[in-house]
Amino acid sequence: MLFLLFETLFKEDESPELIYSLSRDERQLPESNYIKDTYFGVTSNVKAIDDHINAHAKGRSASQMSAVTRSILRLAVYEILYADGLEPRIAINEAVELSKEFEDIKVKGFINGILNAIYKDSLENSEEKNDG
């Protein structure tokens, strides 16, 4: 999943549908509703996802982050805000674990901070909707 998002950053001239299809056919991407739904969910909501990241990145925009960090954050923000049935704390933990595996160790705190702030905002927004 992360590799699809990462690849998309470098193939801006290709559609997400083509990238997904080629990954499925050429790299034996497993048939999975989770992978398909999440990939297309992220790519179709990338502007809103990046807006959430930018709002909490403390002076850095998503475009200034490494491609790996950007991909990890986009995946986790999608899972926190858009995916049904996934516990946000699990998405945050998985993002931190991915950052440990694929990024500099210092990045994990940055990712954790952004995602926790986005999750907190989503809880506050949810409470406001319920109160209003």
CSV table of C-alpha atoms in Angstrom, one decimal, residues 31-110:
chain,number,residue,atom,x,y,z
A,31,GLU,CA,-6.3,-8.4,-4.8
A,32,SER,CA,-7.5,-6.6,-1.7
A,33,ASN,CA,-10.5,-4.3,-1.2
A,34,TYR,CA,-8.5,-2.6,1.6
A,35,ILE,CA,-5.6,-1.8,-0.8
A,36,LYS,CA,-7.8,-0.7,-3.6
A,37,ASP,CA,-10.2,1.3,-1.5
A,38,THR,CA,-7.5,3.0,0.5
A,39,TYR,CA,-5.3,3.8,-2.5
A,40,PHE,CA,-8.1,5.4,-4.4
A,41,GLY,CA,-9.4,7.0,-1.3
A,42,VAL,CA,-6.1,8.7,-0.7
A,43,THR,CA,-5.5,9.7,-4.3
A,44,SER,CA,-9.0,11.2,-4.6
A,45,ASN,CA,-8.8,13.1,-1.3
A,46,VAL,CA,-5.1,14.1,-1.5
A,47,LYS,CA,-5.7,17.9,-1.4
A,48,ALA,CA,-7.9,17.7,1.7
A,49,ILE,CA,-5.4,15.3,3.3
A,50,ASP,CA,-2.5,17.6,2.6
A,51,ASP,CA,-4.4,20.5,4.0
A,52,HIS,CA,-4.8,18.6,7.3
A,53,ILE,CA,-1.1,17.7,7.2
A,54,ASN,CA,-0.1,21.3,6.4
A,55,ALA,CA,-2.2,22.7,9.2
A,56,HIS,CA,-0.3,20.7,11.8
A,57,ALA,CA,3.2,20.5,10.3
A,58,LYS,CA,4.5,23.6,12.1
A,59,GLY,CA,6.0,25.6,9.3
A,60,ARG,CA,6.5,22.7,6.8
A,61,SER,CA,4.2,21.8,4.0
A,62,ALA,CA,3.6,18.3,2.7
A,63,SER,CA,5.4,19.3,-0.5
A,64,GLN,CA,8.6,19.9,1.6
A,65,MET,CA,8.6,16.5,3.2
A,66,SER,CA,10.4,13.5,1.9
A,67,ALA,CA,8.3,11.3,-0.4
A,68,VAL,CA,8.3,8.5,2.2
A,69,THR,CA,7.1,10.8,5.0
A,70,ARG,CA,4.5,12.3,2.8
A,71,SER,CA,3.2,8.8,1.8
A,72,ILE,CA,3.1,7.6,5.4
A,73,LEU,CA,1.2,10.7,6.5
A,74,ARG,CA,-1.2,10.6,3.6
A,75,LEU,CA,-2.0,6.9,4.3
A,76,ALA,CA,-2.5,7.5,8.1
A,77,VAL,CA,-4.6,10.7,7.7
A,78,TYR,CA,-6.8,8.9,5.2
A,79,GLU,CA,-7.3,6.0,7.7
A,80,ILE,CA,-8.0,8.4,10.6
A,81,LEU,CA,-10.4,10.7,8.8
A,82,TYR,CA,-12.0,8.6,6.0
A,83,ALA,CA,-11.7,4.9,6.6
A,84,ASP,CA,-14.6,3.1,8.3
A,85,GLY,CA,-13.9,0.5,10.9
A,86,LEU,CA,-10.3,1.3,11.6
A,87,GLU,CA,-9.2,2.5,15.0
A,88,PRO,CA,-7.3,5.8,14.6
A,89,ARG,CA,-4.8,4.9,17.3
A,90,ILE,CA,-3.9,1.8,15.2
A,91,ALA,CA,-3.4,4.0,12.1
A,92,ILE,CA,-1.1,6.3,14.1
A,93,ASN,CA,0.9,3.4,15.6
A,94,GLU,CA,1.3,1.8,12.1
A,95,ALA,CA,2.5,5.1,10.7
A,96,VAL,CA,5.1,5.5,13.4
A,97,GLU,CA,6.3,1.9,12.8
A,98,LEU,CA,6.5,2.5,9.0
A,99,SER,CA,8.5,5.6,9.7
A,100,LYS,CA,11.0,3.6,11.9
A,101,GLU,CA,11.4,1.1,9.1
A,102,PHE,CA,11.7,3.5,6.1
A,103,GLU,CA,12.8,6.9,7.5
A,104,ASP,CA,15.3,8.5,9.8
A,105,ILE,CA,14.5,7.7,13.5
A,106,LYS,CA,13.9,11.4,14.2
A,107,VAL,CA,10.9,11.5,11.8
A,108,LYS,CA,8.8,9.2,14.0
A,109,GLY,CA,8.1,12.0,16.5
A,110,PHE,CA,7.2,14.4,13.8
